[in-house]
Coordinates of C-alpha atoms in Angstrom, one line a residue:
Chain A
M76 CA 5.0 -15.4 61.4
H77 CA 3.8 -13.4 64.8
R78 CA 7.0 -12.4 65.7
Y79 CA 7.2 -11.2 62.0
I80 CA 3.9 -9.4 62.4
L81 CA 4.8 -7.6 65.3
K82 CA 8.4 -6.5 63.6
R83 CA 6.6 -5.0 60.6
I84 CA 4.5 -3.3 63.0
A85 CA 7.9 -2.1 65.1
M86 CA 9.2 -1.3 62.0
L87 CA 5.9 0.6 60.8
L88 CA 5.5 3.0 63.9
L89 CA 9.3 4.2 62.8
V90 CA 8.4 5.0 59.7
M91 CA 6.2 6.4 60.2
L92 CA 7.4 8.8 63.2
G93 CA 9.9 10.0 59.9
V94 CA 7.0 10.8 58.5
S95 CA 5.6 12.5 61.1
L96 CA 8.3 14.5 61.1
L97 CA 9.3 15.1 57.9
I98 CA 6.6 16.4 57.3
F99 CA 6.2 18.6 60.0
F100 CA 9.4 19.9 58.6
I101 CA 8.3 20.7 55.1
M102 CA 4.9 22.3 56.1
D103 CA 7.1 24.9 58.5
L104 CA 8.9 25.9 55.7
A105 CA 5.9 26.9 53.8
P106 CA 4.4 29.7 54.0
G107 CA 1.1 30.6 55.4
D108 CA 0.6 32.0 58.9
Q109 CA -1.5 30.8 61.6
A110 CA -1.9 34.1 63.2
L111 CA -3.1 36.0 60.1
M112 CA -4.8 33.2 59.3
I113 CA -7.4 34.0 62.7
L114 CA -6.5 37.8 63.0
G115 CA -7.1 38.7 59.5
E116 CA -5.5 41.1 57.0
A117 CA -6.6 44.1 59.5
A118 CA -4.6 42.6 62.7
T119 CA -1.8 45.1 63.7
E120 CA 2.3 43.5 63.8
E121 CA 1.6 44.0 68.2
E122 CA -1.3 41.7 68.2
L123 CA 0.0 39.4 65.5
N124 CA 3.5 38.9 67.6
A125 CA 1.2 38.8 70.3
L126 CA -1.1 36.3 69.6
R127 CA 2.2 33.7 67.8
E128 CA 3.1 33.7 71.3
E129 CA 0.1 32.9 72.9
L130 CA 0.3 30.1 70.2
G131 CA 4.2 29.2 70.3
L132 CA 5.5 30.1 67.1
F133 CA 8.3 31.3 68.6
D134 CA 9.5 28.8 70.3
P135 CA 12.7 26.0 68.5
F136 CA 10.8 23.4 66.2
F137 CA 11.2 20.6 68.5
V138 CA 9.5 22.4 71.1
R139 CA 6.7 22.7 68.0
Y140 CA 6.9 19.3 66.7
G141 CA 7.1 17.9 70.4
R142 CA 3.6 20.0 71.5
Y143 CA 2.3 19.0 67.9
M144 CA 3.1 15.2 68.4
W145 CA 2.1 14.6 72.1
G146 CA -1.6 16.3 70.7
F147 CA -1.3 14.0 67.7
L148 CA -1.3 10.9 69.9
Q149 CA -4.0 11.9 71.8
G150 CA -6.4 13.0 68.5
D151 CA -5.8 16.7 68.6
L152 CA -4.4 17.6 65.2
G153 CA -5.8 22.1 65.6
Y154 CA -8.1 23.3 64.5
S155 CA -8.7 23.6 60.9
H156 CA -9.2 27.6 60.1
K157 CA -10.0 27.9 56.7
Y158 CA -12.9 24.5 57.4
L159 CA -14.0 26.2 60.5
S160 CA -13.3 22.6 62.2
D161 CA -10.8 20.6 63.9
V162 CA -8.6 18.4 61.8
L163 CA -9.4 15.6 62.9
P164 CA -12.9 15.2 62.2
L165 CA -13.0 16.7 59.0
Y166 CA -10.7 14.1 57.5
L167 CA -12.7 11.4 59.0
E168 CA -16.2 12.9 57.6
R169 CA -14.1 13.2 54.0
L170 CA -12.6 9.6 54.8
G171 CA -16.2 8.3 54.2
A172 CA -16.4 9.0 50.8
T173 CA -12.8 8.1 50.6
V174 CA -13.0 4.7 50.9
V175 CA -16.7 4.4 49.0
L176 CA -14.7 5.7 45.9
A177 CA -11.7 3.1 47.0
L178 CA -14.2 0.3 47.4
A179 CA -16.0 1.2 44.1
S180 CA -13.5 1.4 41.4
A181 CA -11.5 -1.7 43.2
L182 CA -14.9 -3.4 42.5
F183 CA -14.7 -1.9 38.8
A184 CA -11.6 -2.6 38.2
H185 CA -11.3 -6.2 39.3
I186 CA -14.5 -7.1 37.4
L187 CA -13.8 -6.3 33.9
S188 CA -10.1 -6.4 34.3
I189 CA -9.6 -10.2 35.3
P190 CA -11.8 -12.2 32.5
M191 CA -9.7 -9.9 30.4
G192 CA -6.5 -10.4 31.2
I193 CA -7.7 -14.5 31.4
Y194 CA -9.0 -14.4 28.2
A195 CA -6.4 -12.6 26.8
A196 CA -4.0 -15.4 28.4
L197 CA -5.7 -17.8 27.2
H198 CA -5.4 -16.5 23.3
Q199 CA -1.9 -16.1 23.8
G200 CA -0.8 -14.2 20.6
K201 CA -4.1 -14.4 18.9
V202 CA -6.0 -10.5 17.6
S203 CA -8.3 -11.3 20.9
D204 CA -5.3 -10.5 23.2
N205 CA -3.4 -7.5 21.2
I206 CA -7.6 -5.9 21.9
V207 CA -6.9 -6.4 25.0
S208 CA -2.7 -5.2 25.5
A209 CA -3.7 -2.6 23.8
L210 CA -6.9 -0.9 26.0
A211 CA -4.0 -1.9 28.5
I212 CA -1.9 0.1 27.6
V213 CA -4.3 3.2 26.3
G214 CA -5.8 2.5 30.3
L215 CA -2.3 3.0 31.9
A216 CA -0.9 6.2 30.1
A217 CA -4.6 8.2 29.9
P218 CA -4.4 10.7 32.4
N219 CA -7.3 10.2 34.9
F220 CA -8.7 13.8 35.2
W221 CA -8.7 13.7 31.6
V222 CA -10.6 10.5 31.1
G223 CA -12.5 12.3 34.3
L224 CA -13.9 14.9 31.9
L225 CA -14.5 12.7 28.7
L226 CA -16.7 10.4 31.1
I227 CA -18.8 13.5 32.1
I228 CA -19.1 14.7 28.4
L229 CA -20.4 11.3 27.1
F230 CA -22.6 10.1 30.2
S231 CA -23.2 13.7 32.0
L232 CA -23.4 16.1 29.4
K233 CA -24.3 14.4 26.4
L234 CA -26.3 11.3 27.9
G235 CA -27.5 13.4 30.7
M236 CA -27.3 9.7 32.8
F237 CA -25.4 10.9 35.8
H238 CA -24.6 14.0 37.5
S239 CA -21.1 15.8 36.2
G240 CA -19.7 16.4 40.2
G241 CA -20.4 16.2 44.1
F242 CA -21.7 12.9 45.9
V243 CA -25.8 13.8 46.7
T244 CA -26.5 10.1 46.1
L245 CA -24.7 6.7 45.6
S246 CA -25.2 7.1 41.6
D247 CA -22.5 10.4 41.8
V248 CA -19.5 7.4 42.7
V249 CA -20.1 5.5 39.4
L250 CA -17.8 7.8 37.0
P251 CA -15.5 9.1 39.7
A252 CA -15.1 5.5 40.2
I253 CA -14.5 4.6 36.4
T254 CA -12.3 7.4 35.9
V255 CA -9.9 6.0 39.2
G256 CA -10.1 2.2 37.9
T257 CA -9.5 3.2 34.2
A258 CA -5.6 2.7 35.0
N259 CA -6.0 0.6 37.7
M260 CA -7.6 -1.8 35.7
A261 CA -5.0 -1.2 32.6
L262 CA -2.6 -2.9 35.3
L263 CA -4.3 -5.4 36.4
T264 CA -5.0 -6.7 33.5
R265 CA -1.9 -7.0 32.2
T266 CA -1.2 -8.5 35.9
T267 CA -2.9 -11.1 35.7
R268 CA -2.2 -12.0 32.0
S269 CA 1.1 -13.0 32.2
G270 CA 0.4 -14.5 35.7
M271 CA -2.0 -16.1 34.0
I272 CA 0.9 -17.7 31.0
D273 CA 3.7 -17.8 34.2
V274 CA 0.9 -20.4 35.7
L275 CA 0.1 -21.9 32.6
R276 CA 3.2 -22.9 31.6
S277 CA 3.9 -25.2 34.9
D278 CA 4.3 -29.0 34.7
Y279 CA 1.8 -29.1 37.2
L280 CA -0.7 -28.0 35.4
M281 CA 0.5 -30.4 32.9
L282 CA -0.1 -33.2 35.0
A283 CA -3.6 -31.7 35.3
R284 CA -4.4 -32.4 31.8
A285 CA -2.1 -35.8 32.4
K286 CA -4.4 -37.3 34.0
G287 CA -7.5 -35.8 32.2
V288 CA -8.4 -32.6 33.9
S289 CA -10.8 -30.9 31.5
E290 CA -9.4 -27.3 29.8
K291 CA -12.5 -25.4 31.8
M292 CA -11.4 -27.4 35.1
V293 CA -7.1 -26.5 34.5
V294 CA -8.1 -23.2 34.3
R295 CA -10.7 -22.1 36.7
K296 CA -9.3 -24.3 39.5
H297 CA -5.0 -25.7 38.7
A298 CA -4.5 -22.2 37.1
L299 CA -6.4 -19.1 39.0
K300 CA -5.6 -19.9 42.2
N301 CA -1.4 -19.8 41.6
A302 CA -1.7 -16.8 39.2
L303 CA -4.2 -14.9 41.5
I304 CA -0.7 -14.3 44.2
P305 CA 0.1 -10.9 41.7
I306 CA -3.0 -10.1 41.3
I307 CA -3.3 -9.4 45.1
T308 CA -0.1 -8.1 45.5
V309 CA -1.0 -5.4 43.0
S310 CA -4.4 -4.8 43.9
G311 CA -3.4 -4.3 48.1
I312 CA -0.8 -1.7 45.9
Q313 CA -3.5 0.0 44.5
F314 CA -6.3 -0.1 46.8
S315 CA -4.2 1.4 49.9
A316 CA -3.1 3.8 47.6
M317 CA -6.7 5.0 47.0
M318 CA -6.6 4.9 51.0
G319 CA -4.6 8.7 50.0
G320 CA -7.4 9.7 48.3
A321 CA -7.5 10.7 44.4
V322 CA -6.3 14.1 44.1
T323 CA -6.5 15.1 40.5
T324 CA -10.6 13.1 40.3
E325 CA -11.6 14.3 42.8
A326 CA -11.2 17.6 41.5
V327 CA -12.6 17.2 38.4
F328 CA -15.7 15.5 39.5
S329 CA -15.8 18.6 42.9
F330 CA -16.1 14.5 45.0
P331 CA -15.7 15.2 48.8
G332 CA -12.9 13.0 49.4
I333 CA -9.9 13.9 50.7
G334 CA -8.5 14.8 47.9
T335 CA -10.5 18.1 47.3
L336 CA -9.7 19.0 51.4
L337 CA -6.4 18.6 50.9
V338 CA -6.3 20.5 47.4
G339 CA -7.9 23.4 49.5
A340 CA -5.8 23.5 52.4
I341 CA -2.5 24.0 50.0
K342 CA -4.3 26.8 48.0
S343 CA -5.8 28.8 51.4
K344 CA -2.0 27.9 53.0
D345 CA -3.6 26.4 56.5
T346 CA -0.7 24.4 57.1
V347 CA -1.3 23.0 60.1
C348 CA -4.7 21.3 58.1
V349 CA -1.8 20.2 55.6
T350 CA 0.3 18.9 58.4
G351 CA -2.3 16.6 59.5
C352 CA -4.3 15.2 56.3
L353 CA -1.0 14.4 54.9
I354 CA 0.7 12.5 58.4
L355 CA -2.9 10.2 58.5
T356 CA -3.1 9.4 54.9
S357 CA 0.3 8.5 55.2
L358 CA -0.4 6.7 58.5
L359 CA -3.8 5.0 57.0
V360 CA -2.3 3.9 53.6
S361 CA 0.8 1.9 55.3
V362 CA -1.6 0.2 57.2
T363 CA -3.5 -0.7 54.8
L364 CA -0.9 -2.2 53.2
L365 CA 0.9 -3.7 55.9
A366 CA -2.4 -5.4 56.6
V367 CA -2.8 -7.0 52.9
D368 CA 0.9 -8.0 53.3
I369 CA -0.2 -10.0 56.3
L370 CA -3.0 -11.6 54.6
Y371 CA -1.2 -12.5 51.5
A372 CA 1.0 -14.3 54.0
Y373 CA -2.1 -15.9 55.3
V374 CA -3.6 -16.6 52.2
D375 CA -0.4 -18.3 49.8
P376 CA 1.2 -21.2 52.6
R377 CA 5.0 -20.6 50.6
I378 CA 4.9 -17.0 52.0
K379 CA 3.5 -17.9 55.3
A380 CA 6.6 -20.5 55.4
Q381 CA 8.9 -18.3 54.3
Y382 CA 8.2 -16.0 57.3
S383 CA 8.0 -18.7 60.1
K384 CA 11.7 -19.8 59.4
Chain B
M107 CA 50.2 -7.3 23.4
E108 CA 47.5 -8.9 20.9
N109 CA 48.5 -12.6 19.7
T110 CA 48.5 -12.7 16.0
N111 CA 46.5 -16.3 16.2
V112 CA 44.0 -15.1 18.6
K113 CA 43.4 -11.7 16.2
T114 CA 43.5 -13.5 13.1
N115 CA 40.9 -15.8 14.2
T116 CA 38.8 -12.8 15.6
V117 CA 39.0 -12.0 11.9
S118 CA 37.4 -15.0 10.7
A119 CA 35.2 -14.9 13.3
Q120 CA 33.6 -12.2 12.1
K121 CA 33.2 -12.7 8.4
K122 CA 30.8 -15.6 9.9
Y123 CA 29.0 -13.3 13.1
K124 CA 29.5 -9.6 12.4
K125 CA 30.7 -7.9 15.9
R126 CA 29.0 -5.5 17.9
T127 CA 29.0 -3.0 20.9
P128 CA 27.3 -3.9 23.5
M129 CA 25.1 -0.9 22.4
G130 CA 24.9 -1.3 19.3
E131 CA 23.7 -5.4 20.7
V132 CA 20.8 -3.2 22.5
W133 CA 20.4 -1.2 19.3
H134 CA 20.1 -4.1 16.7
R135 CA 17.6 -5.2 19.1
L136 CA 15.5 -2.7 19.8
R137 CA 15.1 -1.2 15.8
K138 CA 12.9 -4.5 15.7
N139 CA 10.7 -3.7 17.8
K140 CA 8.0 -1.6 16.3
G141 CA 6.1 -0.4 19.4
A142 CA 9.4 0.9 20.2
M143 CA 10.9 2.6 17.7
V144 CA 7.5 4.6 16.5
G145 CA 7.5 5.3 20.6
G146 CA 11.1 6.7 19.8
A147 CA 9.9 9.0 17.1
F148 CA 7.2 10.2 18.7
V149 CA 9.8 11.0 21.9
L150 CA 12.0 12.9 18.8
L151 CA 10.1 14.7 17.5
L152 CA 8.6 16.2 21.3
V153 CA 12.1 16.9 21.8
F154 CA 12.3 18.8 18.5
L155 CA 9.6 20.7 19.8
A156 CA 10.2 20.9 22.7
L157 CA 13.7 23.0 21.5
F158 CA 12.2 25.1 18.8
R159 CA 9.3 26.1 20.0
D160 CA 10.7 29.5 19.7
V161 CA 11.3 28.8 16.6
I162 CA 8.6 27.6 15.4
Y163 CA 6.1 30.5 16.9
D164 CA 5.7 33.9 18.4
Y165 CA 5.5 33.9 21.5
D166 CA 3.3 37.3 21.9
T167 CA 1.6 37.0 18.7
Q168 CA 1.2 34.0 18.3
I169 CA 0.3 31.9 22.0
V170 CA -1.0 34.6 24.2
M171 CA -2.3 37.2 22.1
Q172 CA -6.1 37.8 22.5
D173 CA -8.9 37.8 19.2
L174 CA -11.4 38.0 20.3
S175 CA -13.0 37.9 16.6
K176 CA -11.8 34.2 16.1
R177 CA -13.3 33.0 20.2
F178 CA -14.1 29.5 20.2
I179 CA -14.1 28.3 16.2
H180 CA -14.4 24.5 16.0
P181 CA -11.3 22.5 14.6
C182 CA -11.3 23.2 11.2
L183 CA -7.8 22.8 9.0
E184 CA -7.2 26.3 9.6
H185 CA -6.9 25.4 13.1
P186 CA -6.7 21.7 13.3
F187 CA -7.7 21.7 17.3
G188 CA -9.5 24.5 17.0
T189 CA -9.9 28.2 19.1
D190 CA -10.0 28.6 22.9
N191 CA -12.1 31.6 24.7
L192 CA -9.9 34.2 24.1
G193 CA -9.1 33.0 20.3
R194 CA -5.7 31.8 20.5
D195 CA -5.0 29.3 18.2
L196 CA -4.9 25.4 20.5
F197 CA -2.6 23.8 18.5
A198 CA -0.1 26.5 18.6
R199 CA -0.8 26.4 21.7
V200 CA 0.0 22.4 22.8
V201 CA 2.8 22.7 20.1
Y202 CA 4.6 25.3 22.6
G203 CA 3.1 23.6 25.9
T204 CA 5.6 20.7 24.6
G205 CA 8.8 22.7 25.9
S206 CA 6.3 23.3 29.2
S207 CA 5.5 19.5 30.2
L208 CA 7.9 17.7 28.3
P209 CA 11.4 19.4 29.8
V210 CA 9.0 19.2 33.5
G211 CA 8.8 15.3 32.7
V212 CA 11.7 14.5 31.8
V213 CA 14.4 17.1 34.7
A214 CA 12.2 15.6 37.7
V215 CA 13.0 11.4 36.3
M216 CA 17.4 13.8 36.2
V217 CA 16.8 15.2 39.9
A218 CA 15.3 11.1 40.8
L219 CA 18.6 9.8 39.0
V220 CA 21.1 12.1 40.8
L221 CA 19.8 12.0 44.8
G222 CA 18.5 8.3 44.0
L223 CA 21.0 6.1 42.4
P224 CA 24.3 7.4 44.4
L225 CA 22.4 6.9 47.2
G226 CA 20.7 3.6 45.7
A227 CA 24.3 2.3 44.7
I228 CA 26.2 3.6 47.7
A229 CA 23.0 1.4 50.5
G230 CA 23.8 -1.2 48.2
F231 CA 27.2 -0.9 48.1
F232 CA 28.7 -0.9 51.8
G233 CA 25.8 -3.0 53.4
G234 CA 24.9 -3.7 56.9
K235 CA 24.3 0.3 59.0
I236 CA 24.8 2.7 56.4
D237 CA 22.4 0.5 54.2
D238 CA 20.1 0.8 56.8
V239 CA 19.8 3.8 57.5
I240 CA 19.5 4.9 53.4
M241 CA 16.7 2.5 52.7
R242 CA 15.0 3.8 55.7
I243 CA 15.3 7.0 54.6
M244 CA 14.1 6.6 52.1
D245 CA 10.7 4.3 53.1
I246 CA 9.6 7.4 55.2
F247 CA 9.7 9.2 51.8
A248 CA 7.7 6.7 49.6
A249 CA 5.1 6.2 52.7
V250 CA 3.8 9.1 51.7
P251 CA 1.6 8.9 48.6
G252 CA 3.6 10.4 45.6
I253 CA 1.4 13.3 44.2
L254 CA 0.1 14.4 47.8
M255 CA 4.1 14.8 48.6
A256 CA 4.1 17.0 45.6
I257 CA 1.0 18.6 46.1
A258 CA 3.3 19.8 50.1
M259 CA 6.7 20.6 48.5
V260 CA 5.7 22.7 46.0
A261 CA 3.5 24.8 48.8
V262 CA 7.1 25.0 50.0
L263 CA 8.7 25.3 45.9
G264 CA 6.1 27.5 44.8
T265 CA 4.2 27.1 41.9
G266 CA 6.4 27.2 38.6
T267 CA 8.2 25.0 36.8
I268 CA 11.3 24.9 38.6
G269 CA 9.2 23.9 42.0
L270 CA 7.1 21.5 40.1
M271 CA 10.6 19.4 38.5
I272 CA 12.2 19.2 42.2
S273 CA 8.9 18.3 43.9
I274 CA 8.4 15.5 41.2
G275 CA 11.2 14.2 41.1
V276 CA 11.5 14.0 45.5
T277 CA 8.6 11.9 45.2
A278 CA 10.6 10.0 42.9
V279 CA 13.8 9.4 44.7
P280 CA 13.0 5.9 46.8
A281 CA 12.3 4.0 43.3
F282 CA 15.9 5.0 42.0
A283 CA 17.3 4.1 45.3
R284 CA 15.6 1.0 45.4
I285 CA 16.3 -0.5 42.0
T286 CA 19.9 1.3 42.5
R287 CA 20.2 -0.5 45.3
A288 CA 19.2 -4.4 44.6
S289 CA 20.8 -3.7 40.9
V290 CA 24.2 -3.1 43.3
L291 CA 23.7 -6.0 45.4
S292 CA 24.0 -8.4 42.2
V293 CA 26.9 -7.3 41.1
R294 CA 28.7 -6.2 44.0
N295 CA 30.1 -9.8 44.9
Q296 CA 31.3 -10.6 41.5
E297 CA 35.0 -11.1 40.1
F298 CA 35.6 -8.0 38.3
V299 CA 34.6 -5.7 41.5
E300 CA 37.3 -8.1 43.2
A301 CA 39.9 -7.4 40.5
A302 CA 39.5 -3.4 41.0
R303 CA 39.9 -3.8 44.1
A304 CA 43.3 -5.4 44.2
I305 CA 45.2 -3.1 42.3
G306 CA 43.8 -0.7 44.5
C307 CA 41.1 1.6 43.2
T308 CA 38.9 3.2 45.9
N309 CA 35.8 2.6 47.3
L310 CA 34.4 5.9 45.3
D311 CA 36.3 4.5 42.7
I312 CA 34.8 0.9 42.5
I313 CA 31.3 2.2 42.7
F314 CA 31.1 4.8 40.7
K315 CA 33.6 3.6 37.9
H316 CA 32.8 -0.3 37.9
V317 CA 29.8 -0.9 39.5
I318 CA 26.9 1.3 38.7
P319 CA 28.1 1.5 34.8
N320 CA 27.0 -2.6 35.0
C321 CA 24.0 -2.3 36.3
L322 CA 22.3 0.4 34.1
S323 CA 20.2 -1.4 32.6
P324 CA 17.5 -1.7 33.9
I325 CA 17.8 2.5 35.5
V326 CA 18.1 3.1 32.5
V327 CA 14.4 1.2 31.6
Q328 CA 13.2 3.1 34.5
V329 CA 13.8 6.5 33.3
S330 CA 12.2 5.6 30.4
L331 CA 8.8 4.5 32.0
R332 CA 9.0 7.6 35.1
I333 CA 8.8 10.0 32.2
G334 CA 5.5 9.3 30.7
N335 CA 4.5 9.0 34.9
S336 CA 6.3 12.3 35.6
I337 CA 4.8 14.2 32.4
I338 CA 1.4 13.1 33.9
T339 CA 2.0 14.2 37.7
A340 CA 3.2 17.4 36.0
S341 CA 0.1 18.0 34.2
S342 CA -2.1 17.0 36.4
M343 CA -0.6 19.3 39.0
S344 CA -1.0 22.1 36.4
Y345 CA -4.3 21.2 36.1
L346 CA -5.2 21.7 40.3
G347 CA -3.5 24.7 40.1
L348 CA -0.1 24.3 41.7
G349 CA 1.9 23.7 38.5
V350 CA 3.4 25.7 35.2
T351 CA 0.2 28.5 36.1
P352 CA -1.3 30.2 32.5
P353 CA -1.0 32.8 30.4
M354 CA 2.5 29.9 29.8
P355 CA 0.2 27.0 27.7
E356 CA 1.3 23.7 29.6
W357 CA -0.9 20.5 28.7
G358 CA -2.6 20.0 32.7
N359 CA -2.8 23.7 32.5
L360 CA -5.0 23.8 28.8
L361 CA -7.3 21.3 29.6
S362 CA -7.8 23.3 33.3
A363 CA -8.5 25.8 31.3
G364 CA -11.6 23.9 29.2
R365 CA -12.9 22.3 31.5
T366 CA -14.7 25.6 32.3
Y367 CA -15.9 25.5 28.4
I368 CA -17.1 21.5 28.8
K369 CA -20.4 22.0 27.7
D370 CA -20.3 23.6 24.7
Y371 CA -16.8 23.5 23.1
S372 CA -15.5 20.2 24.4
Y373 CA -13.0 20.1 21.8
L374 CA -11.2 22.1 24.4
T375 CA -10.4 19.1 26.9
M376 CA -10.4 16.5 24.3
F377 CA -7.2 17.7 22.3
P378 CA -4.2 18.8 25.0
G379 CA -5.0 15.1 27.0
L380 CA -5.1 12.9 23.4
V381 CA -1.3 14.4 23.3
I382 CA -0.8 14.1 27.1
M383 CA -1.4 9.9 26.5
L384 CA 0.1 10.2 23.4
T385 CA 3.7 11.0 25.0
V386 CA 3.6 8.5 28.0
I387 CA 2.0 5.7 25.8
A388 CA 5.2 6.9 23.7
F389 CA 7.8 6.3 26.4
N390 CA 6.2 3.7 27.4
L391 CA 6.5 1.3 24.6
L392 CA 10.4 2.9 24.4
G393 CA 10.6 2.2 27.6
D394 CA 9.3 -1.5 27.3
G395 CA 11.4 -2.1 24.3
L396 CA 14.5 -1.4 25.7
R397 CA 13.7 -3.6 28.4
D398 CA 13.5 -6.3 26.0
A399 CA 16.6 -5.2 24.2
M400 CA 18.8 -4.5 27.4
D401 CA 17.6 -7.8 29.3
P402 CA 16.0 -10.7 26.3
K403 CA 15.9 -13.3 29.1
L404 CA 13.1 -11.2 30.8
K405 CA 11.0 -11.1 27.2
K406 CA 7.9 -12.9 27.3

């Protein structure tokens, strides 16, 4: 097991090295002149060239990449001229809001989807099952920025229950969380339903029933535990994806997370900030995914047995 | 070549069971699936609107021309979706916008397919070092969250339809490579591949003429499901101002334009979003139907 974890971590580091190179390369091609950003439009060509020389912008690609990564490993991700701050503290500051949003939307998605999925599985083929399935289809197809706008119309403009944007009090996270959570909830409902249906057909449940275990206990103790495995996989993937910030949802609610940070930086051609944000986000998403994978092996003895071979 | 006995046998069999080609069989099963048929019909309608948008509407007078005397008319018979802040008919702009949103979704998936399919097929077919190298590169692309990758690429390629298509397409390459690889792995050791090698086909011939045609069903399904997703991503990017830019209508930028007037004229945000949702549902229903029709074993 430990060897497996070490192998996965080594692989992750290798992939991240590739990711940093890829992102650095893409952003190197992107328009955006650091010297121009620092000195402003009024600077003369000589001044600009002098600064470019000083910043080492004329060095070959791999020299610049090496220098960037050397700084990165020491926690220096450069300075953002759009936000007038070092990139790392800026990122960490926004990360808080993104994590709160991710947790809140995961909470919303799970509270609703798991009972709905179980209910649908137990009433397979009936009207209630069809309604749940139809809701899941709609939830998966609704673009989340539209869901966000509809929520704003209903809850903040018509009912006046929540603010339509910003992140001042904790209640401001409710609407964005529902927005991000809708599609996740739909997918989780589907996963729960099909997972439960698979388990309900299995032989060991028939055995449990034959022994005289009540149907309630069969569902709660025997079926749900095993149906949880695909659910954990899906929620792990969803949670790791949310660590990357919900770009469109954050834009709709002007939510100060990583998504809005990145979009702002892209629009003002702040390549230093974009590069740092993208590498950190990819790292965070990959690490979360790996953590879930490892956790998952601990939860399910069958998977653990596979890896320790 | 054919034995006459065999021939008569087939004829008698044909009388009992209608013999169908593999595609005919898929179509027969698909036709029974109501959801897939409704989805497919809606997709056809969208394709029609996208292709003939310039026949249906005149861009200069009906799509972008401003008429301030008609601004903010609520939905009515003459303007089913109402009019916007510049007095333009929203229904016409949504219909015309089909021609911006649909091609982006379709071409993005084609880009992903053209890159991902050969990469996945080569990785799966040859295995070993080649497989490792290709799939690790795919891992790198997959490690950057999709929409963030698309945003970064748009910064290089520039906003606009072409940049959008390529950016969104590239983010879906790893998914196609993985699916193709998995399905190539499942057929590469079968007899017909060995037979092709025995009669002297080159590796390239085997991959493209024998292996890939036998792996198509999961890929076709993925294409249909991915188009819906790509349309959402494309409209998200346009909503953020990183995609198709006004005055050319696109579903995402129509939503973004409606956002400003959300307080008093919420219908401006209602309809474009509804159309995106219906489109994605249509592609998903079609994709689910294709999956059930092509691989009945998977059907639950």
